[in-house]
């Protein structure tokens, strides 16, 4: 029979050898592919870390360096006031130095917190959000309703996302305490769906006209940081009718 002939047996052997060789080659290619993907991920992580480091350096230069330069100028001004005998001027510049030093400390604290990998978990992030709002609003005797969960069933934030979200939240809460004259505030942070985070902060304060120019940069910074994390911002406010911010952040 043909299946006992040498050419058939040789063909079977060659076919089997080819299948074994092809299988080994396939697994070798898959191994090389996984190694390349791992290398690409490592390069992407390294690139992200370098970009984050560069942004931190820029933040340190733009914010802290400028503030420290201001402190140096204020110290020089104090020397001039002392020579002229103007003690009221000395008190003014000492107050400015104190304020600037507190600003530097706060900025450094925000940067250190945002780059610390121990703060990647939502439990830590949300606890900081609740604590900050309660401390600020209690200090101003402002009533508040806070709906922030213990944790969220969504992915962890990247370092830059966490930093931007925190600074937006901090700016919103701080503006209420400093400028709104509000008596009631509502804060809500939730995941509307597994890929969408929603932050809503509203107050019954005096509101403002967002079309009017102002010396404060807080509102502008909110929009800039929201754009960095691909978040959409909705602002509803008018003079005498309170303010409502809604931030939707795709995650």
Short mmCIF file of N, CA and C in Angstrom, two decimals, residues 53-238:
data_model
loop_
_atom_site.label_atom_id
_atom_site.label_comp_id
_atom_site.label_asym_id
_atom_site.label_seq_id
_atom_site.Cartn_x
_atom_site.Cartn_y
_atom_site.Cartn_z
N UNK A 53 8.74 64.73 34.98
CA UNK A 53 9.86 65.39 35.66
C UNK A 53 10.08 66.79 35.09
N UNK A 54 10.00 66.91 33.75
CA UNK A 54 10.19 68.21 33.12
C UNK A 54 9.09 69.19 33.55
N UNK A 55 7.85 68.68 33.64
CA UNK A 55 6.75 69.55 34.07
C UNK A 55 6.95 70.00 35.51
N UNK A 56 7.43 69.08 36.36
CA UNK A 56 7.67 69.45 37.76
C UNK A 56 8.76 70.51 37.84
N UNK A 57 9.79 70.34 37.03
CA UNK A 57 10.87 71.34 37.01
C UNK A 57 10.32 72.70 36.58
N UNK A 58 9.44 72.70 35.56
CA UNK A 58 8.85 73.97 35.11
C UNK A 58 7.99 74.58 36.21
N UNK A 59 7.22 73.71 36.90
CA UNK A 59 6.39 74.22 38.00
C UNK A 59 7.24 74.85 39.08
N UNK A 60 8.31 74.15 39.43
CA UNK A 60 9.21 74.68 40.46
C UNK A 60 9.80 76.01 40.03
N UNK A 61 10.19 76.08 38.75
CA UNK A 61 10.81 77.31 38.26
C UNK A 61 9.79 78.44 38.19
N UNK A 62 8.62 78.16 37.60
CA UNK A 62 7.64 79.21 37.36
C UNK A 62 7.01 79.71 38.66
N UNK A 63 6.63 78.78 39.53
CA UNK A 63 5.91 79.16 40.74
C UNK A 63 6.84 79.49 41.90
N UNK A 64 7.66 78.53 42.27
CA UNK A 64 8.46 78.71 43.48
C UNK A 64 9.60 79.69 43.25
N UNK A 65 10.25 79.59 42.10
CA UNK A 65 11.36 80.51 41.84
C UNK A 65 10.89 81.95 41.83
N UNK A 66 9.73 82.20 41.19
CA UNK A 66 9.20 83.56 41.15
C UNK A 66 8.85 84.06 42.55
N UNK A 67 8.25 83.17 43.36
CA UNK A 67 7.88 83.57 44.72
C UNK A 67 9.10 83.85 45.57
N UNK A 68 10.13 83.01 45.44
CA UNK A 68 11.36 83.24 46.20
C UNK A 68 12.05 84.53 45.77
N UNK A 69 11.97 84.83 44.48
CA UNK A 69 12.53 86.10 44.02
C UNK A 69 11.79 87.27 44.65
N UNK A 70 10.45 87.12 44.77
CA UNK A 70 9.66 88.16 45.42
C UNK A 70 10.06 88.35 46.87
N UNK A 71 10.30 87.23 47.57
CA UNK A 71 10.73 87.32 48.97
C UNK A 71 12.05 88.07 49.06
N UNK A 72 12.96 87.80 48.12
CA UNK A 72 14.25 88.50 48.13
C UNK A 72 14.07 90.00 47.92
N UNK A 73 13.17 90.37 47.00
CA UNK A 73 12.90 91.79 46.77
C UNK A 73 12.28 92.44 48.01
N UNK A 74 11.36 91.71 48.66
CA UNK A 74 10.72 92.26 49.86
C UNK A 74 11.76 92.48 50.97
N UNK A 75 12.72 91.54 51.09
CA UNK A 75 13.77 91.68 52.10
C UNK A 75 14.63 92.92 51.82
N UNK A 76 14.93 93.15 50.54
CA UNK A 76 15.69 94.34 50.17
C UNK A 76 14.90 95.60 50.47
N UNK A 77 13.57 95.53 50.22
CA UNK A 77 12.73 96.69 50.50
C UNK A 77 12.69 97.00 51.99
N UNK A 78 12.73 95.95 52.82
CA UNK A 78 12.73 96.16 54.27
C UNK A 78 13.99 96.92 54.70
N UNK A 79 15.11 96.56 54.11
CA UNK A 79 16.35 97.26 54.42
C UNK A 79 16.22 98.74 54.09
N UNK A 80 15.60 99.02 52.93
CA UNK A 80 15.41 100.42 52.54
C UNK A 80 14.48 101.15 53.49
N UNK A 81 13.40 100.47 53.92
CA UNK A 81 12.44 101.11 54.83
C UNK A 81 13.08 101.37 56.20
N UNK A 82 13.92 100.44 56.64
CA UNK A 82 14.58 100.61 57.94
C UNK A 82 15.52 101.81 57.91
N UNK A 83 16.20 101.97 56.80
CA UNK A 83 17.12 103.11 56.71
C UNK A 83 16.37 104.43 56.70
N UNK A 84 15.16 104.41 56.11
CA UNK A 84 14.38 105.65 56.05
C UNK A 84 13.54 105.85 57.31
N UNK A 85 13.51 104.83 58.20
CA UNK A 85 12.75 104.95 59.44
C UNK A 85 11.27 104.71 59.28
N UNK A 86 10.84 104.13 58.17
CA UNK A 86 9.43 103.88 57.91
C UNK A 86 9.05 102.48 58.42
N UNK A 87 8.67 102.40 59.72
CA UNK A 87 8.36 101.10 60.31
C UNK A 87 7.08 100.50 59.75
N UNK A 88 6.12 101.31 59.35
CA UNK A 88 4.89 100.77 58.77
C UNK A 88 5.19 100.03 57.46
N UNK A 89 6.16 100.56 56.71
CA UNK A 89 6.57 99.87 55.48
C UNK A 89 7.22 98.54 55.77
N UNK A 90 7.99 98.48 56.88
CA UNK A 90 8.62 97.22 57.27
C UNK A 90 7.57 96.17 57.57
N UNK A 91 6.54 96.55 58.33
CA UNK A 91 5.46 95.61 58.67
C UNK A 91 4.76 95.11 57.40
N UNK A 92 4.57 95.98 56.44
CA UNK A 92 3.91 95.60 55.19
C UNK A 92 4.71 94.53 54.45
N UNK A 93 6.01 94.75 54.33
CA UNK A 93 6.84 93.81 53.57
C UNK A 93 7.05 92.50 54.34
N UNK A 94 7.08 92.57 55.68
CA UNK A 94 7.16 91.34 56.47
C UNK A 94 5.91 90.48 56.26
N UNK A 95 4.76 91.15 56.17
CA UNK A 95 3.53 90.42 55.91
C UNK A 95 3.56 89.76 54.54
N UNK A 96 4.09 90.46 53.55
CA UNK A 96 4.21 89.90 52.20
C UNK A 96 5.16 88.70 52.18
N UNK A 97 6.25 88.80 52.95
CA UNK A 97 7.19 87.68 53.03
C UNK A 97 6.52 86.46 53.65
N UNK A 98 5.76 86.69 54.71
CA UNK A 98 5.06 85.60 55.37
C UNK A 98 4.07 84.92 54.43
N UNK A 99 3.33 85.73 53.68
CA UNK A 99 2.36 85.18 52.73
C UNK A 99 3.06 84.40 51.62
N UNK A 100 4.16 84.95 51.12
CA UNK A 100 4.90 84.28 50.05
C UNK A 100 5.50 82.97 50.53
N UNK A 101 6.03 82.95 51.75
CA UNK A 101 6.59 81.72 52.30
C UNK A 101 5.53 80.64 52.44
N UNK A 102 4.33 81.05 52.87
CA UNK A 102 3.23 80.09 53.00
C UNK A 102 2.83 79.54 51.62
N UNK A 103 2.88 80.40 50.60
CA UNK A 103 2.55 79.97 49.24
C UNK A 103 3.56 78.94 48.74
N UNK A 104 4.85 79.19 48.99
CA UNK A 104 5.89 78.24 48.60
C UNK A 104 5.68 76.90 49.29
N UNK A 105 5.40 76.93 50.57
CA UNK A 105 5.19 75.70 51.32
C UNK A 105 4.00 74.93 50.77
N UNK A 106 2.93 75.64 50.44
CA UNK A 106 1.73 74.98 49.91
C UNK A 106 1.99 74.38 48.54
N UNK A 107 2.71 75.11 47.68
CA UNK A 107 3.03 74.61 46.35
C UNK A 107 3.91 73.37 46.43
N UNK A 108 4.91 73.39 47.29
CA UNK A 108 5.77 72.23 47.46
C UNK A 108 4.98 71.03 47.97
N UNK A 109 4.07 71.28 48.89
CA UNK A 109 3.25 70.20 49.44
C UNK A 109 2.40 69.56 48.36
N UNK A 110 1.82 70.39 47.46
CA UNK A 110 1.00 69.86 46.36
C UNK A 110 1.84 69.02 45.40
N UNK A 111 3.03 69.49 45.08
CA UNK A 111 3.89 68.77 44.14
C UNK A 111 4.34 67.44 44.73
N UNK A 112 4.77 67.46 45.99
CA UNK A 112 5.24 66.24 46.64
C UNK A 112 4.10 65.23 46.74
N UNK A 113 2.90 65.69 47.09
CA UNK A 113 1.75 64.78 47.19
C UNK A 113 1.42 64.16 45.83
N UNK A 114 1.47 64.97 44.78
CA UNK A 114 1.03 64.50 43.47
C UNK A 114 1.99 63.48 42.86
N UNK A 115 3.27 63.51 43.23
CA UNK A 115 4.22 62.58 42.63
C UNK A 115 4.50 61.37 43.51
N UNK A 116 3.89 61.33 44.68
CA UNK A 116 4.11 60.21 45.60
C UNK A 116 3.25 59.02 45.16
N UNK A 117 3.85 57.89 44.76
CA UNK A 117 3.06 56.74 44.30
C UNK A 117 2.17 56.14 45.37
N UNK A 118 2.44 56.42 46.64
CA UNK A 118 1.58 55.92 47.72
C UNK A 118 0.19 56.53 47.66
N UNK A 119 0.03 57.61 46.89
CA UNK A 119 -1.26 58.31 46.81
C UNK A 119 -2.02 57.98 45.54
N UNK A 120 -1.66 56.89 44.88
CA UNK A 120 -2.36 56.50 43.66
C UNK A 120 -3.76 55.96 43.93
N UNK A 121 -3.97 55.36 45.10
CA UNK A 121 -5.25 54.71 45.39
C UNK A 121 -6.35 55.75 45.61
N UNK A 122 -7.55 55.40 45.13
CA UNK A 122 -8.68 56.32 45.25
C UNK A 122 -9.04 56.59 46.70
N UNK A 123 -8.84 55.62 47.58
CA UNK A 123 -9.16 55.84 48.99
C UNK A 123 -8.37 57.02 49.54
N UNK A 124 -7.09 57.11 49.17
CA UNK A 124 -6.24 58.20 49.64
C UNK A 124 -6.64 59.52 49.01
N UNK A 125 -6.92 59.50 47.70
CA UNK A 125 -7.29 60.73 46.99
C UNK A 125 -8.58 61.31 47.54
N UNK A 126 -9.61 60.48 47.67
CA UNK A 126 -10.92 60.97 48.10
C UNK A 126 -10.89 61.42 49.56
N UNK A 127 -10.09 60.75 50.38
CA UNK A 127 -9.95 61.18 51.77
C UNK A 127 -9.34 62.58 51.84
N UNK A 128 -8.37 62.85 50.98
CA UNK A 128 -7.76 64.18 50.95
C UNK A 128 -8.77 65.22 50.48
N UNK A 129 -9.59 64.87 49.50
CA UNK A 129 -10.62 65.78 49.02
C UNK A 129 -11.60 66.13 50.13
N UNK A 130 -12.07 65.11 50.85
CA UNK A 130 -13.05 65.35 51.92
C UNK A 130 -12.44 66.20 53.03
N UNK A 131 -11.22 65.86 53.41
CA UNK A 131 -10.57 66.57 54.51
C UNK A 131 -10.31 68.03 54.17
N UNK A 132 -9.85 68.28 52.95
CA UNK A 132 -9.53 69.66 52.57
C UNK A 132 -10.78 70.53 52.57
N UNK A 133 -11.87 70.03 51.96
CA UNK A 133 -13.10 70.82 51.89
C UNK A 133 -13.66 71.09 53.28
N UNK A 134 -13.67 70.06 54.13
CA UNK A 134 -14.23 70.26 55.47
C UNK A 134 -13.39 71.25 56.27
N UNK A 135 -12.07 71.17 56.16
CA UNK A 135 -11.20 72.11 56.89
C UNK A 135 -11.42 73.55 56.43
N UNK A 136 -11.45 73.76 55.11
CA UNK A 136 -11.59 75.11 54.57
C UNK A 136 -12.96 75.69 54.88
N UNK A 137 -14.01 74.93 54.64
CA UNK A 137 -15.37 75.44 54.81
C UNK A 137 -15.73 75.61 56.28
N UNK A 138 -15.25 74.69 57.13
CA UNK A 138 -15.49 74.85 58.57
C UNK A 138 -14.82 76.11 59.10
N UNK A 139 -13.64 76.42 58.59
CA UNK A 139 -12.92 77.61 59.07
C UNK A 139 -13.66 78.90 58.72
N UNK A 140 -14.52 78.85 57.69
CA UNK A 140 -15.30 80.02 57.28
C UNK A 140 -16.77 79.93 57.74
N UNK A 141 -17.08 78.91 58.56
CA UNK A 141 -18.45 78.70 59.05
C UNK A 141 -19.46 78.60 57.91
N UNK A 142 -19.07 77.90 56.87
CA UNK A 142 -19.95 77.68 55.71
C UNK A 142 -20.56 76.29 55.83
N UNK A 143 -21.88 76.21 55.75
CA UNK A 143 -22.56 74.92 55.76
C UNK A 143 -22.30 74.20 54.44
N UNK A 144 -22.15 72.89 54.51
CA UNK A 144 -21.87 72.16 53.27
C UNK A 144 -22.46 70.76 53.32
N UNK A 145 -22.79 70.28 52.13
CA UNK A 145 -23.22 68.90 51.92
C UNK A 145 -22.20 68.25 51.01
N UNK A 146 -21.60 67.15 51.47
CA UNK A 146 -20.53 66.53 50.73
C UNK A 146 -20.88 65.08 50.40
N UNK A 147 -20.95 64.78 49.11
CA UNK A 147 -21.22 63.42 48.66
C UNK A 147 -20.00 62.91 47.89
N UNK A 148 -19.03 62.45 48.65
CA UNK A 148 -17.82 61.87 48.08
C UNK A 148 -17.66 60.48 48.66
N UNK A 149 -17.65 59.47 47.82
CA UNK A 149 -17.60 58.09 48.26
C UNK A 149 -16.25 57.77 48.91
N UNK A 150 -16.22 56.62 49.59
CA UNK A 150 -14.97 56.16 50.19
C UNK A 150 -13.96 55.76 49.12
N UNK A 151 -14.46 55.19 48.03
CA UNK A 151 -13.59 54.79 46.92
C UNK A 151 -14.42 54.76 45.65
N UNK A 152 -13.77 54.59 44.51
CA UNK A 152 -14.45 54.54 43.21
C UNK A 152 -13.97 53.30 42.46
N UNK A 153 -14.91 52.63 41.81
CA UNK A 153 -14.58 51.42 41.06
C UNK A 153 -14.14 51.77 39.64
N UNK A 154 -13.09 52.56 39.55
CA UNK A 154 -12.53 52.97 38.27
C UNK A 154 -11.01 52.83 38.35
N UNK A 155 -10.36 52.97 37.22
CA UNK A 155 -8.91 52.81 37.21
C UNK A 155 -8.23 53.91 38.02
N UNK A 156 -7.00 53.62 38.46
CA UNK A 156 -6.22 54.62 39.16
C UNK A 156 -5.78 55.72 38.20
N UNK A 157 -5.59 56.91 38.73
CA UNK A 157 -5.18 58.04 37.91
C UNK A 157 -3.67 58.03 37.70
N UNK A 158 -3.27 58.51 36.54
CA UNK A 158 -1.85 58.75 36.31
C UNK A 158 -1.40 59.94 37.14
N UNK A 159 -0.11 60.06 37.32
CA UNK A 159 0.43 61.11 38.18
C UNK A 159 -0.04 62.50 37.77
N UNK A 160 0.05 62.81 36.47
CA UNK A 160 -0.32 64.14 36.00
C UNK A 160 -1.82 64.37 36.11
N UNK A 161 -2.61 63.31 35.88
CA UNK A 161 -4.07 63.42 36.03
C UNK A 161 -4.43 63.73 37.48
N UNK A 162 -3.80 63.02 38.40
CA UNK A 162 -4.08 63.22 39.82
C UNK A 162 -3.73 64.65 40.25
N UNK A 163 -2.61 65.12 39.77
CA UNK A 163 -2.18 66.48 40.13
C UNK A 163 -3.17 67.52 39.60
N UNK A 164 -3.55 67.41 38.33
CA UNK A 164 -4.46 68.39 37.74
C UNK A 164 -5.82 68.36 38.41
N UNK A 165 -6.35 67.15 38.65
CA UNK A 165 -7.66 67.04 39.30
C UNK A 165 -7.63 67.64 40.70
N UNK A 166 -6.56 67.39 41.44
CA UNK A 166 -6.44 67.95 42.78
C UNK A 166 -6.38 69.47 42.75
N UNK A 167 -5.58 70.03 41.85
CA UNK A 167 -5.45 71.49 41.80
C UNK A 167 -6.74 72.15 41.36
N UNK A 168 -7.50 71.51 40.45
CA UNK A 168 -8.81 72.05 40.07
C UNK A 168 -9.74 72.05 41.27
N UNK A 169 -9.82 70.92 41.94
CA UNK A 169 -10.70 70.80 43.11
C UNK A 169 -10.31 71.82 44.19
N UNK A 170 -9.04 71.92 44.45
CA UNK A 170 -8.56 72.86 45.46
C UNK A 170 -8.90 74.30 45.11
N UNK A 171 -8.74 74.65 43.83
CA UNK A 171 -9.06 76.00 43.37
C UNK A 171 -10.54 76.31 43.55
N UNK A 172 -11.40 75.36 43.21
CA UNK A 172 -12.84 75.57 43.33
C UNK A 172 -13.25 75.78 44.78
N UNK A 173 -12.76 74.92 45.68
CA UNK A 173 -13.13 75.04 47.09
C UNK A 173 -12.56 76.32 47.70
N UNK A 174 -11.31 76.63 47.36
CA UNK A 174 -10.68 77.83 47.91
C UNK A 174 -11.39 79.11 47.44
N UNK A 175 -11.80 79.15 46.18
CA UNK A 175 -12.51 80.32 45.66
C UNK A 175 -13.82 80.55 46.39
N UNK A 176 -14.52 79.46 46.73
CA UNK A 176 -15.77 79.61 47.48
C UNK A 176 -15.49 80.26 48.83
N UNK A 177 -14.48 79.74 49.53
CA UNK A 177 -14.18 80.26 50.86
C UNK A 177 -13.71 81.71 50.83
N UNK A 178 -12.97 82.08 49.79
CA UNK A 178 -12.38 83.42 49.75
C UNK A 178 -13.28 84.49 49.13
N UNK A 179 -14.05 84.10 48.12
CA UNK A 179 -14.69 85.14 47.30
C UNK A 179 -16.20 85.05 47.18
N UNK A 180 -16.83 83.93 47.54
CA UNK A 180 -18.24 83.75 47.17
C UNK A 180 -19.23 84.38 48.14
N UNK A 181 -18.84 84.56 49.42
CA UNK A 181 -19.79 84.98 50.46
C UNK A 181 -20.95 84.00 50.57
N UNK A 182 -20.69 82.74 50.31
CA UNK A 182 -21.75 81.72 50.34
C UNK A 182 -22.00 81.26 51.77
N UNK A 183 -23.23 80.78 52.01
CA UNK A 183 -23.56 80.18 53.30
C UNK A 183 -23.79 78.68 53.18
N UNK A 184 -24.03 78.22 51.94
CA UNK A 184 -24.26 76.79 51.71
C UNK A 184 -23.50 76.34 50.47
N UNK A 185 -22.90 75.17 50.58
CA UNK A 185 -22.12 74.60 49.48
C UNK A 185 -22.48 73.12 49.34
N UNK A 186 -22.51 72.66 48.10
CA UNK A 186 -22.73 71.24 47.83
C UNK A 186 -21.59 70.72 46.98
N UNK A 187 -20.97 69.61 47.41
CA UNK A 187 -19.86 69.00 46.69
C UNK A 187 -20.21 67.55 46.40
N UNK A 188 -20.08 67.15 45.15
CA UNK A 188 -20.38 65.78 44.77
C UNK A 188 -19.32 65.28 43.80
N UNK A 189 -18.79 64.10 44.09
CA UNK A 189 -17.81 63.46 43.22
C UNK A 189 -18.21 62.01 43.06
N UNK A 190 -18.44 61.59 41.83
CA UNK A 190 -18.90 60.22 41.60
C UNK A 190 -18.48 59.75 40.21
N UNK A 191 -18.58 58.44 40.01
CA UNK A 191 -18.35 57.86 38.69
C UNK A 191 -19.71 57.59 38.06
N UNK A 192 -20.08 58.38 37.06
CA UNK A 192 -21.36 58.18 36.39
C UNK A 192 -21.40 56.85 35.66
N UNK A 193 -20.27 56.42 35.19
CA UNK A 193 -20.11 55.13 34.52
C UNK A 193 -18.64 54.73 34.68
N UNK A 194 -18.28 53.50 34.31
CA UNK A 194 -16.90 53.06 34.57
C UNK A 194 -15.82 53.90 33.91
N UNK A 195 -16.18 54.71 32.93
CA UNK A 195 -15.16 55.48 32.22
C UNK A 195 -15.38 56.99 32.29
N UNK A 196 -16.22 57.45 33.24
CA UNK A 196 -16.50 58.88 33.32
C UNK A 196 -16.62 59.32 34.77
N UNK A 197 -15.78 60.28 35.15
CA UNK A 197 -15.81 60.84 36.50
C UNK A 197 -16.51 62.21 36.44
N UNK A 198 -17.36 62.48 37.44
CA UNK A 198 -18.11 63.73 37.46
C UNK A 198 -17.90 64.43 38.81
N UNK A 199 -17.42 65.65 38.74
CA UNK A 199 -17.25 66.50 39.92
C UNK A 199 -18.18 67.70 39.79
N UNK A 200 -19.01 67.91 40.79
CA UNK A 200 -19.94 69.05 40.78
C UNK A 200 -19.84 69.79 42.10
N UNK A 201 -19.59 71.10 42.02
CA UNK A 201 -19.48 71.95 43.21
C UNK A 201 -20.34 73.19 42.98
N UNK A 202 -21.28 73.44 43.88
CA UNK A 202 -22.17 74.59 43.74
C UNK A 202 -22.29 75.32 45.06
N UNK A 203 -22.60 76.60 44.99
CA UNK A 203 -22.78 77.41 46.19
C UNK A 203 -23.90 78.42 45.96
N UNK A 204 -24.39 79.02 47.05
CA UNK A 204 -25.45 80.03 46.98
C UNK A 204 -24.89 81.44 47.18
N UNK A 205 -23.63 81.63 46.80
CA UNK A 205 -22.97 82.91 47.02
C UNK A 205 -23.36 83.98 46.03
N UNK A 206 -22.52 85.01 45.97
CA UNK A 206 -22.85 86.19 45.17
C UNK A 206 -22.62 85.98 43.68
N UNK A 207 -21.96 84.90 43.30
CA UNK A 207 -21.72 84.65 41.89
C UNK A 207 -20.81 85.69 41.28
N UNK A 208 -20.64 85.62 39.96
CA UNK A 208 -19.81 86.60 39.26
C UNK A 208 -20.12 86.52 37.78
N UNK A 209 -19.62 87.50 37.07
CA UNK A 209 -19.79 87.55 35.62
C UNK A 209 -18.51 87.00 34.98
N UNK A 210 -18.55 85.78 34.43
CA UNK A 210 -17.31 85.18 33.90
C UNK A 210 -16.78 85.88 32.66
N UNK A 211 -17.57 86.78 32.06
CA UNK A 211 -17.11 87.49 30.87
C UNK A 211 -16.30 88.72 31.21
N UNK A 212 -16.36 89.14 32.48
CA UNK A 212 -15.63 90.33 32.88
C UNK A 212 -14.18 89.99 33.23
N UNK A 213 -13.23 90.83 32.81
CA UNK A 213 -11.81 90.57 33.14
C UNK A 213 -11.57 90.69 34.64
N UNK A 214 -10.61 89.95 35.13
CA UNK A 214 -10.27 89.97 36.55
C UNK A 214 -8.77 89.80 36.71
N UNK A 215 -8.25 90.26 37.83
CA UNK A 215 -6.83 90.11 38.11
C UNK A 215 -6.50 88.70 38.59
N UNK A 216 -7.52 87.97 39.04
CA UNK A 216 -7.28 86.61 39.53
C UNK A 216 -7.19 85.65 38.35
N UNK A 217 -6.33 84.64 38.50
CA UNK A 217 -6.10 83.67 37.43
C UNK A 217 -6.74 82.31 37.72
N UNK A 218 -7.51 82.22 38.80
CA UNK A 218 -8.05 80.94 39.21
C UNK A 218 -8.94 80.29 38.17
N UNK A 219 -9.89 81.06 37.61
CA UNK A 219 -10.82 80.51 36.62
C UNK A 219 -10.06 80.06 35.38
N UNK A 220 -9.13 80.86 34.92
CA UNK A 220 -8.32 80.50 33.76
C UNK A 220 -7.54 79.22 34.02
N UNK A 221 -6.96 79.10 35.21
CA UNK A 221 -6.18 77.91 35.54
C UNK A 221 -7.05 76.65 35.54
N UNK A 222 -8.29 76.78 35.97
CA UNK A 222 -9.20 75.64 35.99
C UNK A 222 -9.39 75.10 34.57
N UNK A 223 -9.64 76.00 33.63
CA UNK A 223 -9.85 75.58 32.24
C UNK A 223 -8.57 75.00 31.64
N UNK A 224 -7.43 75.58 31.96
CA UNK A 224 -6.16 75.08 31.42
C UNK A 224 -5.88 73.67 31.93
N UNK A 225 -6.07 73.46 33.24
CA UNK A 225 -5.79 72.13 33.81
C UNK A 225 -6.83 71.10 33.35
N UNK A 226 -8.06 71.54 33.15
CA UNK A 226 -9.08 70.62 32.65
C UNK A 226 -8.72 70.15 31.24
N UNK A 227 -8.22 71.05 30.43
CA UNK A 227 -7.82 70.69 29.07
C UNK A 227 -6.68 69.69 29.08
N UNK A 228 -5.78 69.81 30.05
CA UNK A 228 -4.64 68.90 30.13
C UNK A 228 -5.08 67.45 30.37
N UNK A 229 -6.21 67.26 31.04
CA UNK A 229 -6.68 65.91 31.32
C UNK A 229 -7.92 65.56 30.50
N UNK A 230 -8.17 66.32 29.44
CA UNK A 230 -9.27 66.07 28.51
C UNK A 230 -10.63 66.11 29.20
N UNK A 231 -10.77 66.98 30.19
CA UNK A 231 -12.03 67.11 30.92
C UNK A 231 -12.86 68.25 30.35
N UNK A 232 -14.17 68.10 30.42
CA UNK A 232 -15.09 69.15 29.99
C UNK A 232 -15.56 69.93 31.23
N UNK A 233 -15.62 71.26 31.09
CA UNK A 233 -16.00 72.12 32.20
C UNK A 233 -17.26 72.88 31.84
N UNK A 234 -18.23 72.88 32.76
CA UNK A 234 -19.45 73.67 32.60
C UNK A 234 -19.55 74.62 33.79
N UNK A 235 -19.72 75.90 33.51
CA UNK A 235 -19.83 76.92 34.56
C UNK A 235 -21.16 77.63 34.42
N UNK A 236 -21.95 77.59 35.48
CA UNK A 236 -23.21 78.33 35.53
C UNK A 236 -23.14 79.32 36.69
N UNK A 237 -23.10 80.61 36.36
CA UNK A 237 -23.03 81.62 37.40
C UNK A 237 -23.48 82.96 36.85
N UNK A 238 -23.93 83.80 37.74
CA UNK A 238 -24.27 85.19 37.40
C UNK A 238 -24.31 85.96 38.71
#
